[in-house]
mmCIF file with all atom_site columns, C-alpha atoms and ligand atoms in Angstrom:
data_model
loop_
_atom_site.group_PDB
_atom_site.id
_atom_site.type_symbol
_atom_site.label_atom_id
_atom_site.label_alt_id
_atom_site.label_comp_id
_atom_site.label_asym_id
_atom_site.label_entity_id
_atom_site.label_seq_id
_atom_site.pdbx_PDB_ins_code
_atom_site.Cartn_x
_atom_site.Cartn_y
_atom_site.Cartn_z
_atom_site.occupancy
_atom_site.B_iso_or_equiv
_atom_site.pdbx_formal_charge
_atom_site.auth_seq_id
_atom_site.auth_comp_id
_atom_site.auth_asym_id
_atom_site.auth_atom_id
_atom_site.pdbx_PDB_model_num
ATOM   1   C CA  . UNK A 1 1   ? -6.618  -83.827 -4.352  1.00 0.00 ? 3   UNK A CA  1
ATOM   2   C CA  . UNK A 1 2   ? -3.250  -85.351 -3.991  1.00 0.00 ? 4   UNK A CA  1
ATOM   3   C CA  . UNK A 1 3   ? -1.450  -85.915 -0.413  1.00 0.00 ? 5   UNK A CA  1
ATOM   4   C CA  . UNK A 1 4   ? 2.016   -86.714 0.455   1.00 0.00 ? 6   UNK A CA  1
ATOM   5   C CA  . UNK A 1 5   ? 3.005   -90.414 0.760   1.00 0.00 ? 7   UNK A CA  1
ATOM   6   C CA  . UNK A 1 6   ? 4.378   -92.001 3.411   1.00 0.00 ? 8   UNK A CA  1
ATOM   7   C CA  . UNK A 1 7   ? 7.793   -92.447 1.453   1.00 0.00 ? 9   UNK A CA  1
ATOM   8   C CA  . UNK A 1 8   ? 7.991   -88.740 0.862   1.00 0.00 ? 10  UNK A CA  1
ATOM   9   C CA  . UNK A 1 9   ? 7.027   -87.761 4.040   1.00 0.00 ? 11  UNK A CA  1
ATOM   10  C CA  . UNK A 1 10  ? 9.934   -89.600 5.403   1.00 0.00 ? 12  UNK A CA  1
ATOM   11  C CA  . UNK A 1 11  ? 12.330  -88.397 2.792   1.00 0.00 ? 13  UNK A CA  1
ATOM   12  C CA  . UNK A 1 12  ? 11.278  -84.840 3.591   1.00 0.00 ? 14  UNK A CA  1
ATOM   13  C CA  . UNK A 1 13  ? 10.626  -85.095 7.175   1.00 0.00 ? 15  UNK A CA  1
ATOM   14  C CA  . UNK A 1 14  ? 14.199  -86.548 7.700   1.00 0.00 ? 16  UNK A CA  1
ATOM   15  C CA  . UNK A 1 15  ? 16.107  -83.523 5.710   1.00 0.00 ? 17  UNK A CA  1
ATOM   16  C CA  . UNK A 1 16  ? 14.762  -81.128 7.789   1.00 0.00 ? 18  UNK A CA  1
ATOM   17  C CA  . UNK A 1 17  ? 17.178  -80.107 11.042  1.00 0.00 ? 19  UNK A CA  1
ATOM   18  C CA  . UNK A 1 18  ? 15.820  -79.225 14.832  1.00 0.00 ? 20  UNK A CA  1
ATOM   19  C CA  . UNK A 1 19  ? 18.145  -76.734 16.275  1.00 0.00 ? 21  UNK A CA  1
ATOM   20  C CA  . UNK A 1 20  ? 17.258  -76.347 19.706  1.00 0.00 ? 22  UNK A CA  1
ATOM   21  C CA  . UNK A 1 21  ? 16.943  -72.656 21.686  1.00 0.00 ? 23  UNK A CA  1
ATOM   22  C CA  . UNK A 1 22  ? 17.322  -70.865 18.393  1.00 0.00 ? 24  UNK A CA  1
ATOM   23  C CA  . UNK A 1 23  ? 16.699  -67.986 17.993  1.00 0.00 ? 25  UNK A CA  1
ATOM   24  C CA  . UNK A 1 24  ? 16.269  -67.927 21.985  1.00 0.00 ? 26  UNK A CA  1
ATOM   25  C CA  . UNK A 1 25  ? 15.962  -70.423 24.769  1.00 0.00 ? 27  UNK A CA  1
ATOM   26  C CA  . UNK A 1 26  ? 12.789  -72.783 24.316  1.00 0.00 ? 28  UNK A CA  1
ATOM   27  C CA  . UNK A 1 27  ? 12.235  -72.655 20.902  1.00 0.00 ? 29  UNK A CA  1
ATOM   28  C CA  . UNK A 1 28  ? 12.926  -75.292 18.546  1.00 0.00 ? 30  UNK A CA  1
ATOM   29  C CA  . UNK A 1 29  ? 14.211  -73.836 15.008  1.00 0.00 ? 31  UNK A CA  1
ATOM   30  C CA  . UNK A 1 30  ? 12.943  -76.190 11.940  1.00 0.00 ? 32  UNK A CA  1
ATOM   31  C CA  . UNK A 1 31  ? 15.964  -75.326 9.518   1.00 0.00 ? 33  UNK A CA  1
ATOM   32  C CA  . UNK A 1 32  ? 14.844  -76.093 6.077   1.00 0.00 ? 34  UNK A CA  1
ATOM   33  C CA  . UNK A 1 33  ? 18.407  -75.521 4.913   1.00 0.00 ? 35  UNK A CA  1
ATOM   34  C CA  . UNK A 1 34  ? 19.383  -78.781 5.258   1.00 0.00 ? 36  UNK A CA  1
ATOM   35  C CA  . UNK A 1 35  ? 16.221  -79.858 3.050   1.00 0.00 ? 37  UNK A CA  1
ATOM   36  C CA  . UNK A 1 36  ? 17.256  -77.115 0.266   1.00 0.00 ? 38  UNK A CA  1
ATOM   37  C CA  . UNK A 1 37  ? 20.838  -78.573 -0.038  1.00 0.00 ? 39  UNK A CA  1
ATOM   38  C CA  . UNK A 1 38  ? 19.503  -82.035 -0.249  1.00 0.00 ? 40  UNK A CA  1
ATOM   39  C CA  . UNK A 1 39  ? 18.810  -82.829 -3.902  1.00 0.00 ? 41  UNK A CA  1
ATOM   40  C CA  . UNK A 1 40  ? 16.279  -85.506 -3.359  1.00 0.00 ? 42  UNK A CA  1
ATOM   41  C CA  . UNK A 1 41  ? 14.624  -84.072 -0.776  1.00 0.00 ? 43  UNK A CA  1
ATOM   42  C CA  . UNK A 1 42  ? 14.034  -80.771 -2.326  1.00 0.00 ? 44  UNK A CA  1
ATOM   43  C CA  . UNK A 1 43  ? 12.942  -82.711 -5.622  1.00 0.00 ? 45  UNK A CA  1
ATOM   44  C CA  . UNK A 1 44  ? 10.527  -84.601 -3.637  1.00 0.00 ? 46  UNK A CA  1
ATOM   45  C CA  . UNK A 1 45  ? 9.039   -81.783 -1.806  1.00 0.00 ? 47  UNK A CA  1
ATOM   46  C CA  . UNK A 1 46  ? 8.828   -79.568 -5.284  1.00 0.00 ? 48  UNK A CA  1
ATOM   47  C CA  . UNK A 1 47  ? 7.505   -82.942 -7.387  1.00 0.00 ? 49  UNK A CA  1
ATOM   48  C CA  . UNK A 1 48  ? 4.632   -83.090 -4.617  1.00 0.00 ? 50  UNK A CA  1
ATOM   49  C CA  . UNK A 1 49  ? 3.633   -79.592 -4.652  1.00 0.00 ? 51  UNK A CA  1
ATOM   50  C CA  . UNK A 1 50  ? 3.711   -79.581 -8.273  1.00 0.00 ? 52  UNK A CA  1
ATOM   51  C CA  . UNK A 1 51  ? 1.429   -82.436 -8.466  1.00 0.00 ? 53  UNK A CA  1
ATOM   52  C CA  . UNK A 1 52  ? -0.742  -81.198 -5.970  1.00 0.00 ? 54  UNK A CA  1
ATOM   53  C CA  . UNK A 1 53  ? -1.064  -77.756 -7.120  1.00 0.00 ? 55  UNK A CA  1
ATOM   54  C CA  . UNK A 1 54  ? -1.313  -78.417 -11.127 1.00 0.00 ? 56  UNK A CA  1
ATOM   55  C CA  . UNK A 1 55  ? -5.273  -78.707 -10.524 1.00 0.00 ? 57  UNK A CA  1
ATOM   56  C CA  . UNK A 1 56  ? -5.953  -75.880 -8.768  1.00 0.00 ? 58  UNK A CA  1
ATOM   57  C CA  . UNK A 1 57  ? -6.274  -73.113 -11.286 1.00 0.00 ? 59  UNK A CA  1
ATOM   58  C CA  . UNK A 1 58  ? -3.805  -71.005 -9.903  1.00 0.00 ? 60  UNK A CA  1
ATOM   59  C CA  . UNK A 1 59  ? -2.682  -67.517 -11.356 1.00 0.00 ? 61  UNK A CA  1
ATOM   60  C CA  . UNK A 1 60  ? -0.037  -66.567 -8.739  1.00 0.00 ? 62  UNK A CA  1
ATOM   61  C CA  . UNK A 1 61  ? 1.821   -67.905 -5.773  1.00 0.00 ? 63  UNK A CA  1
ATOM   62  C CA  . UNK A 1 62  ? 2.325   -65.542 -3.261  1.00 0.00 ? 64  UNK A CA  1
ATOM   63  C CA  . UNK A 1 63  ? 5.640   -66.390 -1.044  1.00 0.00 ? 65  UNK A CA  1
ATOM   64  C CA  . UNK A 1 64  ? 5.848   -65.009 2.661   1.00 0.00 ? 66  UNK A CA  1
ATOM   65  C CA  . UNK A 1 65  ? 9.590   -63.251 3.351   1.00 0.00 ? 67  UNK A CA  1
ATOM   66  C CA  . UNK A 1 66  ? 12.330  -64.711 3.364   1.00 0.00 ? 68  UNK A CA  1
ATOM   67  C CA  . UNK A 1 67  ? 12.027  -68.631 2.900   1.00 0.00 ? 69  UNK A CA  1
ATOM   68  C CA  . UNK A 1 68  ? 8.576   -68.444 1.564   1.00 0.00 ? 70  UNK A CA  1
ATOM   69  C CA  . UNK A 1 69  ? 10.618  -66.799 -1.386  1.00 0.00 ? 71  UNK A CA  1
ATOM   70  C CA  . UNK A 1 70  ? 12.353  -70.332 -2.160  1.00 0.00 ? 72  UNK A CA  1
ATOM   71  C CA  . UNK A 1 71  ? 9.410   -72.512 -2.356  1.00 0.00 ? 73  UNK A CA  1
ATOM   72  C CA  . UNK A 1 72  ? 6.967   -70.234 -4.026  1.00 0.00 ? 74  UNK A CA  1
ATOM   73  C CA  . UNK A 1 73  ? 9.361   -68.790 -6.599  1.00 0.00 ? 75  UNK A CA  1
ATOM   74  C CA  . UNK A 1 74  ? 10.529  -72.423 -7.527  1.00 0.00 ? 76  UNK A CA  1
ATOM   75  C CA  . UNK A 1 75  ? 6.698   -73.714 -7.521  1.00 0.00 ? 77  UNK A CA  1
ATOM   76  C CA  . UNK A 1 76  ? 5.947   -70.839 -9.667  1.00 0.00 ? 78  UNK A CA  1
ATOM   77  C CA  . UNK A 1 77  ? 8.122   -71.164 -12.340 1.00 0.00 ? 79  UNK A CA  1
ATOM   78  C CA  . UNK A 1 78  ? 7.228   -75.126 -12.165 1.00 0.00 ? 80  UNK A CA  1
ATOM   79  C CA  . UNK A 1 79  ? 3.541   -74.309 -12.680 1.00 0.00 ? 81  UNK A CA  1
ATOM   80  C CA  . UNK A 1 80  ? 4.249   -71.442 -15.525 1.00 0.00 ? 82  UNK A CA  1
ATOM   81  C CA  . UNK A 1 81  ? 2.231   -68.720 -13.311 1.00 0.00 ? 83  UNK A CA  1
ATOM   82  C CA  . UNK A 1 82  ? 3.706   -65.643 -11.690 1.00 0.00 ? 84  UNK A CA  1
ATOM   83  C CA  . UNK A 1 83  ? 5.584   -65.331 -8.182  1.00 0.00 ? 85  UNK A CA  1
ATOM   84  C CA  . UNK A 1 84  ? 4.382   -62.505 -5.863  1.00 0.00 ? 86  UNK A CA  1
ATOM   85  C CA  . UNK A 1 85  ? 6.730   -61.920 -2.692  1.00 0.00 ? 87  UNK A CA  1
ATOM   86  C CA  . UNK A 1 86  ? 5.037   -60.479 0.659   1.00 0.00 ? 88  UNK A CA  1
ATOM   87  C CA  . UNK A 1 87  ? 7.785   -58.569 2.384   1.00 0.00 ? 89  UNK A CA  1
ATOM   88  C CA  . UNK A 1 88  ? 8.669   -57.066 5.588   1.00 0.00 ? 90  UNK A CA  1
ATOM   89  C CA  . UNK A 1 89  ? 8.301   -53.367 6.087   1.00 0.00 ? 91  UNK A CA  1
ATOM   90  C CA  . UNK A 1 90  ? 10.165  -50.861 4.051   1.00 0.00 ? 92  UNK A CA  1
ATOM   91  C CA  . UNK A 1 91  ? 11.616  -53.198 1.221   1.00 0.00 ? 93  UNK A CA  1
ATOM   92  C CA  . UNK A 1 92  ? 8.884   -52.812 -1.704  1.00 0.00 ? 94  UNK A CA  1
ATOM   93  C CA  . UNK A 1 93  ? 9.500   -50.074 -3.741  1.00 0.00 ? 95  UNK A CA  1
ATOM   94  C CA  . UNK A 1 94  ? 6.447   -49.019 -5.240  1.00 0.00 ? 96  UNK A CA  1
ATOM   95  C CA  . UNK A 1 95  ? 3.081   -48.122 -3.466  1.00 0.00 ? 97  UNK A CA  1
ATOM   96  C CA  . UNK A 1 96  ? 2.169   -50.981 -1.137  1.00 0.00 ? 98  UNK A CA  1
ATOM   97  C CA  . UNK A 1 97  ? -0.740  -52.181 1.312   1.00 0.00 ? 99  UNK A CA  1
ATOM   98  C CA  . UNK A 1 98  ? 0.334   -52.964 4.562   1.00 0.00 ? 100 UNK A CA  1
ATOM   99  C CA  . UNK A 1 99  ? -0.704  -55.073 7.418   1.00 0.00 ? 101 UNK A CA  1
ATOM   100 C CA  . UNK A 1 100 ? 0.634   -55.138 11.129  1.00 0.00 ? 102 UNK A CA  1
ATOM   101 C CA  . UNK A 1 101 ? 0.378   -58.461 13.027  1.00 0.00 ? 103 UNK A CA  1
ATOM   102 C CA  . UNK A 1 102 ? 1.347   -59.448 16.847  1.00 0.00 ? 104 UNK A CA  1
ATOM   103 C CA  . UNK A 1 103 ? 4.283   -61.202 17.814  1.00 0.00 ? 105 UNK A CA  1
ATOM   104 C CA  . UNK A 1 104 ? 5.171   -62.561 21.184  1.00 0.00 ? 106 UNK A CA  1
ATOM   105 C CA  . UNK A 1 105 ? 6.506   -59.020 22.305  1.00 0.00 ? 107 UNK A CA  1
ATOM   106 C CA  . UNK A 1 106 ? 5.608   -56.186 20.188  1.00 0.00 ? 108 UNK A CA  1
ATOM   107 C CA  . UNK A 1 107 ? 4.249   -55.875 16.367  1.00 0.00 ? 109 UNK A CA  1
ATOM   108 C CA  . UNK A 1 108 ? 5.552   -56.446 12.907  1.00 0.00 ? 110 UNK A CA  1
ATOM   109 C CA  . UNK A 1 109 ? 4.301   -55.570 9.376   1.00 0.00 ? 111 UNK A CA  1
ATOM   110 C CA  . UNK A 1 110 ? 4.102   -57.069 5.759   1.00 0.00 ? 112 UNK A CA  1
ATOM   111 C CA  . UNK A 1 111 ? 3.292   -55.199 2.841   1.00 0.00 ? 113 UNK A CA  1
ATOM   112 C CA  . UNK A 1 112 ? 2.685   -56.347 -0.808  1.00 0.00 ? 114 UNK A CA  1
ATOM   113 C CA  . UNK A 1 113 ? 2.393   -54.095 -4.027  1.00 0.00 ? 115 UNK A CA  1
ATOM   114 C CA  . UNK A 1 114 ? -0.900  -52.692 -4.864  1.00 0.00 ? 116 UNK A CA  1
ATOM   115 C CA  . UNK A 1 115 ? -0.816  -53.827 -8.093  1.00 0.00 ? 117 UNK A CA  1
ATOM   116 C CA  . UNK A 1 116 ? 0.491   -57.156 -7.458  1.00 0.00 ? 118 UNK A CA  1
ATOM   117 C CA  . UNK A 1 117 ? -2.304  -59.794 -8.659  1.00 0.00 ? 119 UNK A CA  1
ATOM   118 C CA  . UNK A 1 118 ? -3.218  -57.926 -11.834 1.00 0.00 ? 120 UNK A CA  1
ATOM   119 C CA  . UNK A 1 119 ? -6.210  -55.587 -12.771 1.00 0.00 ? 121 UNK A CA  1
ATOM   120 C CA  . UNK A 1 120 ? -8.550  -57.808 -12.632 1.00 0.00 ? 122 UNK A CA  1
ATOM   121 C CA  . UNK A 1 121 ? -10.260 -58.741 -9.212  1.00 0.00 ? 123 UNK A CA  1
ATOM   122 C CA  . UNK A 1 122 ? -10.423 -62.399 -7.776  1.00 0.00 ? 124 UNK A CA  1
ATOM   123 C CA  . UNK A 1 123 ? -6.890  -63.743 -9.228  1.00 0.00 ? 125 UNK A CA  1
ATOM   124 C CA  . UNK A 1 124 ? -6.823  -67.120 -7.777  1.00 0.00 ? 126 UNK A CA  1
ATOM   125 C CA  . UNK A 1 125 ? -3.573  -67.088 -5.249  1.00 0.00 ? 127 UNK A CA  1
ATOM   126 C CA  . UNK A 1 126 ? -1.933  -69.767 -3.389  1.00 0.00 ? 128 UNK A CA  1
ATOM   127 C CA  . UNK A 1 127 ? 0.198   -68.410 -0.222  1.00 0.00 ? 129 UNK A CA  1
ATOM   128 C CA  . UNK A 1 128 ? 3.123   -70.242 0.841   1.00 0.00 ? 130 UNK A CA  1
ATOM   129 C CA  . UNK A 1 129 ? 5.872   -70.113 3.567   1.00 0.00 ? 131 UNK A CA  1
ATOM   130 C CA  . UNK A 1 130 ? 8.215   -72.964 5.243   1.00 0.00 ? 132 UNK A CA  1
ATOM   131 C CA  . UNK A 1 131 ? 6.705   -72.960 8.606   1.00 0.00 ? 133 UNK A CA  1
ATOM   132 C CA  . UNK A 1 132 ? 3.195   -71.926 10.403  1.00 0.00 ? 134 UNK A CA  1
ATOM   133 C CA  . UNK A 1 133 ? 3.545   -71.337 13.899  1.00 0.00 ? 135 UNK A CA  1
ATOM   134 C CA  . UNK A 1 134 ? 1.157   -68.809 15.649  1.00 0.00 ? 136 UNK A CA  1
ATOM   135 C CA  . UNK A 1 135 ? -0.142  -68.226 12.418  1.00 0.00 ? 137 UNK A CA  1
ATOM   136 C CA  . UNK A 1 136 ? 0.080   -64.298 12.950  1.00 0.00 ? 138 UNK A CA  1
ATOM   137 C CA  . UNK A 1 137 ? 2.126   -63.699 9.567   1.00 0.00 ? 139 UNK A CA  1
ATOM   138 C CA  . UNK A 1 138 ? 0.012   -66.091 7.512   1.00 0.00 ? 140 UNK A CA  1
ATOM   139 C CA  . UNK A 1 139 ? -3.091  -64.551 8.575   1.00 0.00 ? 141 UNK A CA  1
ATOM   140 C CA  . UNK A 1 140 ? -1.924  -60.934 7.948   1.00 0.00 ? 142 UNK A CA  1
ATOM   141 C CA  . UNK A 1 141 ? -0.547  -62.211 4.230   1.00 0.00 ? 143 UNK A CA  1
ATOM   142 C CA  . UNK A 1 142 ? -3.989  -63.666 3.418   1.00 0.00 ? 144 UNK A CA  1
ATOM   143 C CA  . UNK A 1 143 ? -5.628  -60.190 4.249   1.00 0.00 ? 145 UNK A CA  1
ATOM   144 C CA  . UNK A 1 144 ? -3.205  -58.451 2.190   1.00 0.00 ? 146 UNK A CA  1
ATOM   145 C CA  . UNK A 1 145 ? -4.200  -60.531 -0.706  1.00 0.00 ? 147 UNK A CA  1
ATOM   146 C CA  . UNK A 1 146 ? -7.466  -59.890 -0.118  1.00 0.00 ? 148 UNK A CA  1
ATOM   147 C CA  . UNK A 1 147 ? -7.317  -56.442 0.203   1.00 0.00 ? 149 UNK A CA  1
ATOM   148 C CA  . UNK A 1 148 ? -5.185  -56.319 -2.923  1.00 0.00 ? 150 UNK A CA  1
ATOM   149 C CA  . UNK A 1 149 ? -8.146  -57.660 -4.960  1.00 0.00 ? 151 UNK A CA  1
ATOM   150 C CA  . UNK A 1 150 ? -7.121  -61.408 -5.116  1.00 0.00 ? 152 UNK A CA  1
ATOM   151 C CA  . UNK A 1 151 ? -8.594  -64.898 -3.670  1.00 0.00 ? 153 UNK A CA  1
ATOM   152 C CA  . UNK A 1 152 ? -6.535  -66.714 -1.517  1.00 0.00 ? 154 UNK A CA  1
ATOM   153 C CA  . UNK A 1 153 ? -7.150  -70.123 -2.757  1.00 0.00 ? 155 UNK A CA  1
ATOM   154 C CA  . UNK A 1 154 ? -5.033  -72.323 -0.093  1.00 0.00 ? 156 UNK A CA  1
ATOM   155 C CA  . UNK A 1 155 ? -2.065  -71.740 2.328   1.00 0.00 ? 157 UNK A CA  1
ATOM   156 C CA  . UNK A 1 156 ? 0.599   -74.478 2.087   1.00 0.00 ? 158 UNK A CA  1
ATOM   157 C CA  . UNK A 1 157 ? 3.427   -74.710 4.805   1.00 0.00 ? 159 UNK A CA  1
ATOM   158 C CA  . UNK A 1 158 ? 6.261   -77.327 4.893   1.00 0.00 ? 160 UNK A CA  1
ATOM   159 C CA  . UNK A 1 159 ? 5.814   -77.374 8.541   1.00 0.00 ? 161 UNK A CA  1
ATOM   160 C CA  . UNK A 1 160 ? 2.726   -76.915 11.016  1.00 0.00 ? 162 UNK A CA  1
ATOM   161 C CA  . UNK A 1 161 ? 2.988   -76.397 14.499  1.00 0.00 ? 163 UNK A CA  1
ATOM   162 C CA  . UNK A 1 162 ? -0.006  -78.469 16.018  1.00 0.00 ? 164 UNK A CA  1
ATOM   163 C CA  . UNK A 1 163 ? 0.655   -77.555 19.510  1.00 0.00 ? 165 UNK A CA  1
ATOM   164 C CA  . UNK A 1 164 ? -0.062  -73.648 18.410  1.00 0.00 ? 166 UNK A CA  1
ATOM   165 C CA  . UNK A 1 165 ? -3.395  -72.792 16.973  1.00 0.00 ? 167 UNK A CA  1
ATOM   166 C CA  . UNK A 1 166 ? -2.319  -70.590 14.283  1.00 0.00 ? 168 UNK A CA  1
ATOM   167 C CA  . UNK A 1 167 ? -3.478  -73.238 11.337  1.00 0.00 ? 169 UNK A CA  1
ATOM   168 C CA  . UNK A 1 168 ? -6.886  -73.337 13.351  1.00 0.00 ? 170 UNK A CA  1
ATOM   169 C CA  . UNK A 1 169 ? -7.366  -69.510 13.113  1.00 0.00 ? 171 UNK A CA  1
ATOM   170 C CA  . UNK A 1 170 ? -6.017  -69.658 9.711   1.00 0.00 ? 172 UNK A CA  1
ATOM   171 C CA  . UNK A 1 171 ? -8.634  -72.260 8.774   1.00 0.00 ? 173 UNK A CA  1
ATOM   172 C CA  . UNK A 1 172 ? -11.290 -69.584 9.177   1.00 0.00 ? 174 UNK A CA  1
ATOM   173 C CA  . UNK A 1 173 ? -10.224 -67.511 6.534   1.00 0.00 ? 175 UNK A CA  1
ATOM   174 C CA  . UNK A 1 174 ? -8.706  -69.936 4.117   1.00 0.00 ? 176 UNK A CA  1
ATOM   175 C CA  . UNK A 1 175 ? -7.889  -73.626 3.608   1.00 0.00 ? 177 UNK A CA  1
ATOM   176 C CA  . UNK A 1 176 ? -4.915  -74.600 4.975   1.00 0.00 ? 178 UNK A CA  1
ATOM   177 C CA  . UNK A 1 177 ? -2.302  -77.769 3.530   1.00 0.00 ? 179 UNK A CA  1
ATOM   178 C CA  . UNK A 1 178 ? 0.959   -78.717 5.807   1.00 0.00 ? 180 UNK A CA  1
ATOM   179 C CA  . UNK A 1 179 ? 2.840   -81.211 4.747   1.00 0.00 ? 181 UNK A CA  1
ATOM   180 C CA  . UNK A 1 180 ? 4.946   -82.178 7.873   1.00 0.00 ? 182 UNK A CA  1
ATOM   181 C CA  . UNK A 1 181 ? 2.819   -81.708 11.497  1.00 0.00 ? 183 UNK A CA  1
ATOM   182 C CA  . UNK A 1 182 ? 4.737   -80.926 14.592  1.00 0.00 ? 184 UNK A CA  1
ATOM   183 C CA  . UNK A 1 183 ? 3.326   -82.092 17.383  1.00 0.00 ? 185 UNK A CA  1
HETATM 184 P P1  . AMP B 2 .   ? 3.960   -67.245 13.031  1.00 0.00 ? 225 AMP B P1  1
HETATM 185 O O1  . AMP B 2 .   ? 3.402   -65.772 12.327  1.00 0.00 ? 225 AMP B O1  1
HETATM 186 O O2  . AMP B 2 .   ? 3.935   -67.425 14.342  1.00 0.00 ? 225 AMP B O2  1
HETATM 187 O O3  . AMP B 2 .   ? 3.123   -68.491 12.304  1.00 0.00 ? 225 AMP B O3  1
HETATM 188 O O4  . AMP B 2 .   ? 5.243   -67.441 12.345  1.00 0.00 ? 225 AMP B O4  1
HETATM 189 C C1  . AMP B 2 .   ? 5.818   -67.785 11.265  1.00 0.00 ? 225 AMP B C1  1
HETATM 190 C C2  . AMP B 2 .   ? 7.080   -67.281 10.520  1.00 0.00 ? 225 AMP B C2  1
HETATM 191 O O5  . AMP B 2 .   ? 7.864   -67.508 11.667  1.00 0.00 ? 225 AMP B O5  1
HETATM 192 C C3  . AMP B 2 .   ? 7.353   -68.109 9.391   1.00 0.00 ? 225 AMP B C3  1
HETATM 193 O O6  . AMP B 2 .   ? 7.915   -67.146 8.752   1.00 0.00 ? 225 AMP B O6  1
HETATM 194 C C4  . AMP B 2 .   ? 8.545   -69.266 9.876   1.00 0.00 ? 225 AMP B C4  1
HETATM 195 O O7  . AMP B 2 .   ? 9.776   -69.174 8.937   1.00 0.00 ? 225 AMP B O7  1
HETATM 196 C C5  . AMP B 2 .   ? 9.085   -68.504 11.273  1.00 0.00 ? 225 AMP B C5  1
HETATM 197 N N1  . AMP B 2 .   ? 9.203   -69.533 12.262  1.00 0.00 ? 225 AMP B N1  1
HETATM 198 C C6  . AMP B 2 .   ? 8.522   -69.540 13.475  1.00 0.00 ? 225 AMP B C6  1
HETATM 199 N N2  . AMP B 2 .   ? 8.609   -70.391 14.381  1.00 0.00 ? 225 AMP B N2  1
HETATM 200 C C7  . AMP B 2 .   ? 9.762   -71.103 13.799  1.00 0.00 ? 225 AMP B C7  1
HETATM 201 C C8  . AMP B 2 .   ? 10.495  -72.185 13.961  1.00 0.00 ? 225 AMP B C8  1
HETATM 202 N N3  . AMP B 2 .   ? 9.880   -72.912 15.383  1.00 0.00 ? 225 AMP B N3  1
HETATM 203 N N4  . AMP B 2 .   ? 11.290  -72.672 13.184  1.00 0.00 ? 225 AMP B N4  1
HETATM 204 C C9  . AMP B 2 .   ? 11.606  -72.088 12.066  1.00 0.00 ? 225 AMP B C9  1
HETATM 205 N N5  . AMP B 2 .   ? 10.977  -70.850 11.748  1.00 0.00 ? 225 AMP B N5  1
HETATM 206 C C10 . AMP B 2 .   ? 10.128  -70.500 12.226  1.00 0.00 ? 225 AMP B C10 1
#
């Protein structure tokens, strides 16, 4: 299985910008816009994801609203497979299934089209997002993939915050791969 080389890791890590106290005091926001507009870092990242996942026999990539769309759609196109958006509630026009998850304060909800993964059961899906923190969003997304009749083969994140237990909890449901771990 292909993992990131030290050189690739350094290039990607250096391209991600830390914004302190955004969107509120105490949070260090990992800004991936500086990865996206850095052509070398973006290419290194996408090449790595392509090399890793070309052997997985995937049928779809499911990306989480909104930054998961960017990496997910680019990777789906490289792999020659379909892309499925998992969106915040109220954005998808056809019949959806939805899943609620807890935030620090309150709840949120994400949705997927009921027929997003085709008619056959058990389509092989990779879930992707930019970052996993508490894991609430990714857990709900993995549940939706399952409820829509598909199989979440792996969840992939550019950044994993290991000081929260999101990745550990998600591992009970699906394999988890994060490129850059923040301790
Ligand atoms: P969670 O459900 O707690 O794992 O949060 C994951 C979602 O929130 C992802 O879609 C991230 O884009 C976003 N997110 C959470 N924490 C951060 C952070 N420190 N920096 C950037 N994005 C974050």
